[in-house]
Amino acid sequence: MTRARLQARTAAACFAALLLSGVAAPALAQAQAGPQSLPRDIPAIPAPTADRFPGVIRHEVDATDLDRKIVWVRQTIPVPAAGPMTLLYPKFLPGNHAPTGPIQLIAGLTVTGGGARIEWLRDTIDPYAFHIDVPAGVREIEVAFQWLTQPENSTWRVVMTPDVSNLQFEKAILYPAGYRHSGIMVQTSVKLPEGWRYGVALDTRSFENGLAVFEPIDLEMLADSPMFAGRNYRLVDLDPGGRTPVNLHIVGDTPESIAITDDQIAGFKRMVVQADLIFGTRPFDRYEFLLSLSNQLGGIGLEHHRSSENSVPANFFANWTAYHGARTLLPHEYAHSWNGKFRRPADQITPNLNTPVQNTLVWVYEGQTEYWGEVLATRAGLVTPEESIANIAGLAAFYENQAGREWRALQDTTNHNLLGYRTVTPWSSWMRGTGDYYREALLIWLDVDTKIRELTGDRRSMDDFARGFFGIQDGVWEAVPYTFVEVVAALNAVAPFDWAAFLRARLDAVGPEAVAPLEGLARAGWRLIYVDQPTEVEQYVNGSGGGDFQYSLGFSLQGARIVSVVWGSPAFEAGIGTGWSLVSVDGRPGNAANLAAAITAAKGGSEPISVVIRNGARERTVAFDWHGGLRYPRLERIPGTRDRLSEILAPRTR
């Protein structure tokens, strides 16, 4: 499109806005009197075809602008023919299950060809598409833009700090529409700050003076191969002499932060061994764990086929025990190489990065991986069985007390990301959402595992399912789709049963009679109870104690501030929501210790607990007629039953 036409279109749009505002009303008659100049129609976005894109895109990234946190991108894209061409910015990013490409952060886009500027026009329906007209005789175009990464984590996560960066290529590239991303070859180079080193699941052609040049790879795998780089860097071989490389790339805020101990390395090495024993094969030619220990880089745990992005606090290695969840992070992401990346739900396999994904099986993709992450971490000794049991107790208690299943089935939560990416709500027990297809699904897969064991006299288990379903090809990293029917068939191959009805009953249960999927606990030889004093492990795994009153009065405190309220709880019925502050408890200062003492004193009695709460200038006195004492979740053994849970968590030897 010519500059004149583009300016005419822009002027028409501005005039329309003025008409709507009423400012241009006096000119309406004059505008209607003469002939109208209408802009040309926006061209259609070409659908991806089976054709391979001719040539290789040269893709240059400058990631040295740390102070301003700007990633500078320049691309040289071959042109198949003169005329209309559409460039796409990735929208549906790997592992996000949602349209999360940060198009809002892309600026300074320019396109040139044959030494002249080529004007672009953004699609008015799909803002991720840019239309251009390639002049005759132009054989390639130059595309340049900036990814304006963010200075803080309030809206978008920080990906550049003075010491660490996380380069995600799918957020720093445009690609031609009309082709499958697996048929577009890209040759990437990255300029890093002086002295920095990096980890990435790409083949390096050369690395000199901070410039890393990589071998060409298709766009699908480039988008699935992020880079962690840093001033402070350490590389650990987790499988010396193994059949495929498995490496841990560590970057951190300081040299002290990356000081991993020999015992910690041994735990991660055992994780690799235990994964081999579960799945049998490795669906990759290499695997690169990318791990940042930083209080500045934004948090992340994101799976990729041949790598994973993992961020933990800077003192993770030094304060190992305190971070139970972080210790299960790498096992979870590693298991995703088999479940979610190699074997992938059929509706997650799309022809390019701008075709919508569907999440109908994300309770397998994420939920079963959550199960394997917990099991793998425990079998590897990264967490203890006591910690794992405490974590499962916390999940069981949350879902036993979750009111949200009265109106929303677990299956519907798989649509949550498409409604708004991981939307935060103060009413998680009522709203339901992303966490459920991870955490409640873990309980479902525990249910499946114990049912298989029961049906087969404990001769078979989910390990047999994993080997038969995921361990089907060694060294292959092309996605193989699966459907619900195929999941059911694989379960039947392990232990014949009506697995379709079993799973659908748990996924689709909704209404007042719907209950949490806790049958697997009983079948495992354990039951959920509530106690008035958590153990030290229960405190740091579940946050029990301190400000946790969710299973008594129905809310949690941070300091004196109420930060969550359980739907239907005594606090909810008293009209309390998040944002209130606890002023006093029975006339004493409002804090967690005094509230715990008051709840304990009221147990079994008849006198209410009187609290004063404040929100802004408003103050209320609330009397809680609660006499059940403090309640914290715990799993206890059912006497006379087989302890299948401990058997599941025990390391395998073959």
XYZ file of N, CA, C and O in Angstrom, residues 184-316:
532
model
N 9.233 -23.219 8.130
C 9.934 -21.943 8.002
C 11.277 -22.062 8.721
O 11.322 -22.251 9.941
N 12.364 -21.975 7.981
C 13.691 -22.101 8.580
C 14.217 -20.719 8.981
O 14.068 -19.733 8.249
N 14.856 -20.684 10.155
C 15.370 -19.428 10.702
C 16.804 -19.648 11.170
O 17.102 -20.645 11.838
N 17.654 -18.723 10.816
C 19.039 -18.752 11.290
C 19.222 -17.545 12.221
O 19.160 -16.400 11.801
N 19.397 -17.838 13.504
C 19.384 -16.807 14.546
C 20.780 -16.521 15.066
O 21.621 -17.429 15.175
N 20.992 -15.267 15.421
C 22.195 -14.883 16.165
C 21.776 -13.951 17.294
O 20.791 -13.218 17.182
N 22.526 -14.008 18.395
C 22.199 -13.203 19.575
C 23.462 -12.517 20.073
O 24.488 -13.175 20.304
N 23.380 -11.211 20.235
C 24.471 -10.443 20.820
C 24.208 -10.298 22.313
O 23.169 -9.788 22.727
N 25.177 -10.763 23.129
C 25.063 -10.731 24.584
C 26.069 -9.749 25.172
O 27.083 -9.420 24.542
N 25.828 -9.281 26.400
C 26.809 -8.410 27.053
C 28.161 -9.105 27.193
O 28.244 -10.339 27.297
N 29.200 -8.327 27.240
C 30.553 -8.864 27.317
C 30.720 -9.737 28.555
O 30.332 -9.366 29.662
N 31.291 -10.918 28.352
C 31.583 -11.822 29.455
C 30.446 -12.733 29.855
O 30.634 -13.613 30.697
N 29.275 -12.552 29.270
C 28.132 -13.397 29.614
C 28.231 -14.747 28.915
O 28.800 -14.869 27.828
N 27.638 -15.764 29.560
C 27.492 -17.087 28.957
C 26.022 -17.480 28.997
O 25.209 -16.845 29.668
N 25.692 -18.561 28.296
C 24.270 -18.850 28.088
C 24.003 -20.350 28.025
O 24.908 -21.169 27.816
N 22.723 -20.669 28.174
C 22.229 -22.014 27.929
C 21.049 -21.936 26.982
O 20.199 -21.050 27.107
N 20.969 -22.872 26.016
C 19.884 -22.898 25.053
C 19.913 -24.243 24.336
O 20.988 -24.846 24.191
N 18.751 -24.707 23.891
C 18.685 -25.987 23.175
C 18.784 -25.762 21.674
O 18.000 -26.291 20.888
N 19.755 -24.947 21.271
C 20.076 -24.737 19.866
C 21.520 -25.141 19.640
O 22.336 -25.115 20.575
N 21.854 -25.492 18.407
C 23.233 -25.845 18.071
C 24.010 -24.581 17.731
O 23.652 -23.852 16.798
N 25.059 -24.334 18.492
C 25.863 -23.130 18.298
C 26.851 -23.327 17.159
O 27.630 -24.283 17.153
N 26.819 -22.413 16.202
C 27.793 -22.435 15.112
C 29.081 -21.753 15.551
O 30.184 -22.220 15.260
N 28.937 -20.628 16.262
C 30.111 -19.913 16.763
C 29.685 -19.014 17.915
O 28.518 -18.621 18.018
N 30.640 -18.706 18.799
C 30.394 -17.776 19.898
C 31.683 -17.011 20.150
O 32.621 -17.524 20.755
N 31.723 -15.783 19.640
C 32.911 -14.953 19.751
C 32.512 -13.521 20.088
O 31.568 -12.971 19.502
N 33.244 -12.926 21.030
C 33.027 -11.521 21.405
C 31.562 -11.232 21.750
O 31.014 -10.189 21.408
N 30.928 -12.199 22.417
C 29.553 -12.022 22.856
C 28.496 -12.302 21.808
O 27.298 -12.216 22.107
N 28.899 -12.635 20.578
C 27.935 -12.919 19.520
C 27.795 -14.426 19.334
O 28.745 -15.106 18.922
N 26.601 -14.942 19.652
C 26.307 -16.365 19.470
C 25.547 -16.538 18.164
O 24.495 -15.916 17.961
N 26.095 -17.347 17.274
C 25.460 -17.632 15.995
C 25.027 -19.092 16.010
O 25.837 -19.983 16.312
N 23.766 -19.347 15.666
C 23.212 -20.689 15.776
C 22.910 -21.279 14.405
O 22.674 -20.557 13.434
N 22.928 -22.595 14.354
C 22.572 -23.296 13.126
C 21.088 -23.079 12.824
O 20.276 -22.898 13.733
N 20.725 -23.073 11.535
C 19.308 -22.897 11.189
C 18.433 -23.974 11.827
O 18.850 -25.130 11.981
N 17.236 -23.568 12.202
C 16.256 -24.477 12.796
C 14.881 -23.978 12.394
O 14.704 -22.793 12.076
N 13.884 -24.860 12.377
C 12.562 -24.390 11.966
C 11.943 -23.528 13.061
O 12.291 -23.613 14.240
N 11.026 -22.674 12.646
C 10.429 -21.699 13.551
C 9.729 -22.366 14.722
O 9.758 -21.849 15.845
N 9.108 -23.507 14.492
C 8.416 -24.203 15.583
C 9.379 -24.516 16.724
O 9.076 -24.280 17.892
N 10.567 -25.031 16.392
C 11.522 -25.392 17.430
C 12.265 -24.171 17.960
O 12.652 -24.140 19.127
N 12.467 -23.147 17.133
C 13.084 -21.920 17.637
C 12.201 -21.301 18.715
O 12.687 -20.877 19.772
N 10.893 -21.256 18.453
C 9.959 -20.704 19.434
C 9.897 -21.551 20.691
O 9.445 -21.083 21.735
N 10.346 -22.792 20.594
C 10.310 -23.711 21.731
C 11.694 -23.890 22.348
O 11.929 -24.857 23.071
N 12.618 -22.951 22.057
C 14.004 -23.093 22.529
C 14.515 -21.777 23.105
O 15.347 -21.095 22.500
N 14.051 -21.374 24.270
C 14.466 -20.102 24.859
C 15.912 -20.134 25.343
O 16.535 -21.196 25.422
N 16.430 -18.964 25.674
C 17.796 -18.827 26.175
C 17.787 -18.172 27.554
O 17.043 -17.222 27.792
N 18.587 -18.699 28.462
C 18.948 -18.010 29.696
C 20.416 -17.627 29.573
O 21.246 -18.452 29.167
N 20.731 -16.389 29.907
C 22.120 -15.934 29.849
C 22.414 -15.108 31.081
O 21.509 -14.523 31.690
N 23.699 -15.050 31.446
C 24.014 -14.282 32.633
C 25.487 -14.020 32.828
O 26.351 -14.666 32.231
N 25.728 -13.053 33.684
C 27.098 -12.710 34.075
C 27.686 -13.806 34.955
O 28.875 -14.131 34.868
N 26.840 -14.371 35.829
C 27.242 -15.457 36.720
C 26.605 -16.734 36.198
O 25.376 -16.855 36.161
N 27.433 -17.678 35.790
C 26.934 -18.841 35.047
C 27.678 -20.088 35.489
O 28.896 -20.059 35.756
N 26.928 -21.192 35.548
C 27.553 -22.491 35.810
C 26.820 -23.558 35.010
O 25.593 -23.537 34.898
N 27.587 -24.489 34.463
C 27.032 -25.604 33.699
C 27.288 -26.897 34.464
O 28.418 -27.170 34.879
N 26.227 -27.692 34.654
C 26.334 -28.972 35.360
C 25.820 -30.075 34.440
O 24.693 -29.988 33.925
N 26.619 -31.093 34.222
C 26.233 -32.263 33.436
C 25.465 -33.205 34.363
O 26.030 -33.746 35.316
N 24.171 -33.395 34.099
C 23.345 -34.230 34.964
C 23.335 -35.699 34.565
O 22.764 -36.520 35.273
N 23.963 -36.027 33.441
C 24.003 -37.427 33.012
C 25.309 -37.705 32.294
O 25.328 -37.974 31.084
N 26.422 -37.637 33.011
C 27.732 -37.846 32.372
C 27.786 -39.194 31.651
O 27.476 -40.232 32.226
N 28.147 -39.151 30.392
C 28.240 -40.382 29.620
C 26.911 -40.984 29.243
O 26.859 -42.110 28.741
N 25.812 -40.266 29.456
C 24.491 -40.793 29.150
C 24.220 -40.879 27.667
O 24.988 -40.390 26.842
N 23.083 -41.484 27.332
C 22.802 -41.720 25.912
C 22.433 -40.446 25.171
O 22.525 -40.398 23.945
N 21.975 -39.434 25.884
C 21.772 -38.098 25.315
C 22.178 -37.086 26.379
O 22.030 -37.336 27.570
N 22.681 -35.924 25.984
C 23.079 -34.929 26.984
C 21.874 -34.404 27.765
O 20.804 -34.141 27.194
N 22.049 -34.264 29.083
C 21.082 -33.596 29.950
C 21.886 -32.637 30.821
O 22.677 -33.072 31.664
N 21.706 -31.348 30.598
C 22.527 -30.336 31.260
C 21.681 -29.388 32.091
O 20.505 -29.146 31.793
N 22.303 -28.837 33.114
C 21.691 -27.817 33.953
C 22.509 -26.538 33.814
O 23.684 -26.499 34.188
N 21.894 -25.499 33.225
C 22.537 -24.200 33.060
C 22.026 -23.281 34.161
O 20.820 -23.001 34.227
N 22.916 -22.806 35.005
C 22.523 -21.999 36.158
C 23.037 -20.579 35.973
O 24.225 -20.367 35.709
N 22.144 -19.597 36.103
C 22.528 -18.188 36.111
C 21.940 -17.565 37.366
O 20.943 -18.054 37.915
N 22.585 -16.494 37.851
C 22.097 -15.915 39.091
C 22.498 -14.474 39.289
O 23.349 -13.928 38.575
N 21.887 -13.859 40.296
C 22.158 -12.460 40.611
C 23.602 -12.241 41.054
O 24.194 -11.189 40.784
N 24.157 -13.239 41.747
C 25.506 -13.116 42.303
C 26.255 -14.424 42.133
O 25.635 -15.475 41.913
N 27.575 -14.416 42.266
C 28.310 -15.684 42.238
C 27.861 -16.629 43.350
O 27.834 -17.849 43.154
N 27.476 -16.071 44.500
C 27.052 -16.914 45.629
C 25.731 -17.624 45.325
O 25.501 -18.755 45.779
N 24.861 -16.974 44.560
C 23.539 -17.557 44.321
C 23.609 -18.837 43.498
O 22.724 -19.691 43.608
N 24.623 -19.007 42.676
C 24.698 -20.186 41.805
C 25.532 -21.308 42.415
O 25.859 -22.280 41.748
N 25.837 -21.190 43.714
C 26.694 -22.169 44.389
C 25.878 -23.402 44.777
O 25.519 -23.605 45.950
N 25.584 -24.237 43.814
C 24.861 -25.474 44.059
C 25.775 -26.470 44.768
O 26.978 -26.545 44.489
N 25.211 -27.261 45.701
C 26.020 -28.217 46.451
C 26.075 -29.556 45.716
O 25.257 -29.849 44.847
N 27.019 -30.381 46.136
C 27.139 -31.712 45.541
C 25.885 -32.548 45.818
O 25.447 -33.318 44.951
N 25.319 -32.416 47.019
C 24.112 -33.172 47.346
C 22.938 -32.738 46.468
O 22.127 -33.575 46.045
N 22.833 -31.459 46.197
C 21.752 -30.975 45.339
C 21.935 -31.462 43.908
O 20.968 -31.869 43.253
N 23.160 -31.434 43.423
C 23.442 -31.973 42.088
C 23.063 -33.449 42.033
O 22.452 -33.918 41.050
N 23.395 -34.195 43.083
C 23.077 -35.621 43.113
C 21.572 -35.852 43.020
O 21.116 -36.798 42.358
N 20.776 -34.977 43.667
C 19.323 -35.112 43.583
C 18.813 -34.915 42.168
O 17.950 -35.661 41.687
N 19.364 -33.930 41.466
C 18.942 -33.706 40.085
C 19.415 -34.832 39.169
O 18.725 -35.185 38.200
N 20.551 -35.405 39.448
C 20.998 -36.552 38.665
C 20.076 -37.753 38.890
O 19.748 -38.485 37.939
N 19.656 -37.961 40.132
C 18.715 -39.060 40.400
C 17.381 -38.819 39.694
O 16.711 -39.773 39.280
N 16.994 -37.557 39.558
C 15.766 -37.230 38.826
C 15.840 -37.755 37.392
O 14.863 -38.319 36.871
N 16.986 -37.593 36.739
C 17.160 -38.080 35.374
C 17.046 -39.600 35.335
O 16.380 -40.168 34.457
N 17.657 -40.251 36.296
C 17.603 -41.716 36.362
C 16.175 -42.197 36.582
O 15.693 -43.124 35.909
N 15.470 -41.580 37.535
C 14.114 -42.015 37.847
C 13.163 -41.746 36.680
O 12.239 -42.524 36.434
N 13.377 -40.668 35.942
C 12.548 -40.408 34.760
C 12.760 -41.493 33.710
O 11.798 -41.938 33.056
N 13.999 -41.915 33.522
C 14.275 -43.012 32.590
C 13.528 -44.279 33.002
O 12.998 -45.012 32.165
N 13.474 -44.541 34.314
C 12.816 -45.744 34.806
C 11.302 -45.652 34.646
O 10.631 -46.674 34.469
N 10.742 -44.450 34.706
C 9.300 -44.284 34.507
C 8.940 -44.421 33.034
O 8.059 -45.205 32.660
N 9.617 -43.647 32.180
C 9.182 -43.519 30.787
C 9.897 -44.464 29.826
O 9.381 -44.772 28.753
N 11.106 -44.861 30.161
C 11.817 -45.832 29.327
C 12.588 -45.233 28.172
O 13.654 -45.731 27.824
N 12.062 -44.187 27.555
C 12.726 -43.556 26.414
C 12.982 -42.087 26.720
O 12.491 -41.547 27.710
N 13.752 -41.453 25.832
C 13.968 -40.013 25.912
C 13.517 -39.393 24.586
O 14.153 -39.629 23.553
N 12.462 -38.590 24.600
C 11.960 -38.020 23.347
C 12.688 -36.735 22.966
O 12.069 -35.717 22.650
N 13.989 -36.775 22.997
C 14.799 -35.604 22.663
C 16.208 -36.053 22.326
O 16.637 -37.142 22.728
N 16.927 -35.216 21.605
C 18.330 -35.480 21.321
C 19.237 -34.856 22.366
O 20.412 -35.191 22.474
N 18.671 -33.920 23.153
C 19.383 -33.257 24.235
C 18.332 -32.587 25.107
O 17.214 -32.301 24.656
N 18.680 -32.328 26.361
C 17.766 -31.601 27.229
C 18.567 -30.605 28.049
O 19.551 -30.967 28.701
N 18.115 -29.341 28.009
C 18.826 -28.267 28.685
C 17.912 -27.614 29.733
O 16.959 -26.912 29.384
N 18.173 -27.882 31.013
C 17.470 -27.165 32.076
C 18.053 -25.757 32.170
O 19.267 -25.593 32.308
N 17.206 -24.756 32.091
C 17.622 -23.367 32.255
C 17.103 -22.904 33.606
O 15.888 -22.856 33.828
N 17.997 -22.563 34.514
C 17.610 -22.240 35.888
C 18.229 -20.923 36.313
O 19.447 -20.768 36.304
N 17.367 -19.962 36.669
C 17.866 -18.699 37.205
C 17.594 -18.638 38.696
O 16.540 -19.075 39.168
N 18.560 -18.120 39.427
C 18.408 -17.855 40.855
C 18.491 -16.346 41.023
O 19.568 -15.767 41.098
N 17.317 -15.729 41.019
C 17.271 -14.279 40.934
C 16.060 -13.730 41.662
O 14.965 -14.299 41.587
N 16.271 -12.622 42.335
C 15.164 -11.886 42.941
C 14.700 -10.741 42.048
O 13.814 -9.980 42.436
N 15.328 -10.603 40.882
C 14.974 -9.530 39.954
C 14.271 -10.051 38.700
O 13.320 -9.438 38.223
N 14.739 -11.170 38.164
C 14.088 -11.757 36.999
C 12.693 -12.235 37.388
O 12.478 -12.754 38.481
N 11.721 -12.066 36.492
C 10.367 -12.521 36.777
C 10.297 -14.030 36.911
O 11.011 -14.776 36.235
N 9.430 -14.494 37.796
C 9.285 -15.924 38.026
C 8.724 -16.642 36.812
O 7.888 -16.103 36.079
N 9.175 -17.855 36.600
C 8.680 -18.656 35.476
C 8.960 -20.129 35.728
O 9.939 -20.502 36.377
N 8.076 -20.953 35.209
C 8.284 -22.381 35.094
C 7.572 -22.787 33.823
O 6.347 -22.879 33.796
N 8.304 -22.983 32.750
C 7.680 -23.195 31.441
C 8.389 -24.315 30.696
O 9.607 -24.298 30.535
N 7.579 -25.263 30.241
C 8.101 -26.437 29.566
C 8.410 -26.159 28.104
O 7.745 -25.353 27.450
N 9.417 -26.865 27.613
C 9.732 -26.913 26.190
C 10.170 -28.336 25.892
O 10.473 -29.117 26.804
N 10.218 -28.698 24.627
C 10.472 -30.099 24.308
C 11.882 -30.531 24.708
O 12.082 -31.626 25.231
N 12.852 -29.670 24.490
C 14.242 -30.039 24.731
C 14.892 -29.135 25.775
O 16.110 -29.134 25.925
N 14.074 -28.388 26.495
C 14.587 -27.510 27.547
C 13.424 -27.064 28.407
O 12.265 -27.402 28.136
N 13.731 -26.300 29.444
C 12.674 -25.687 30.259
C 13.225 -24.434 30.912
O 14.416 -24.330 31.204
N 12.321 -23.459 31.113
C 12.661 -22.211 31.781
C 12.203 -22.301 33.234
O 11.022 -22.535 33.511
N 13.133 -22.081 34.147
C 12.836 -22.235 35.566
C 13.481 -21.099 36.347
O 14.684 -20.853 36.202
N 12.692 -20.421 37.154
C 13.217 -19.320 37.951
C 12.847 -19.532 39.407
O 11.685 -19.819 39.726
N 13.828 -19.404 40.289
C 13.633 -19.577 41.730
C 14.315 -18.425 42.450
O 15.121 -17.693 41.849
N 14.027 -18.231 43.739
C 14.681 -17.137 44.470
C 16.199 -17.284 44.514
O 16.743 -18.393 44.402
N 16.872 -16.161 44.709
C 18.339 -16.142 44.672
C 18.959 -17.024 45.742
O 20.074 -17.515 45.580
N 18.267 -17.241 46.856
C 18.819 -18.055 47.943
C 18.303 -19.486 47.923
O 18.329 -20.178 48.943
N 17.825 -19.937 46.778
C 17.245 -21.273 46.671
C 18.213 -22.361 47.120
O 17.872 -23.223 47.932
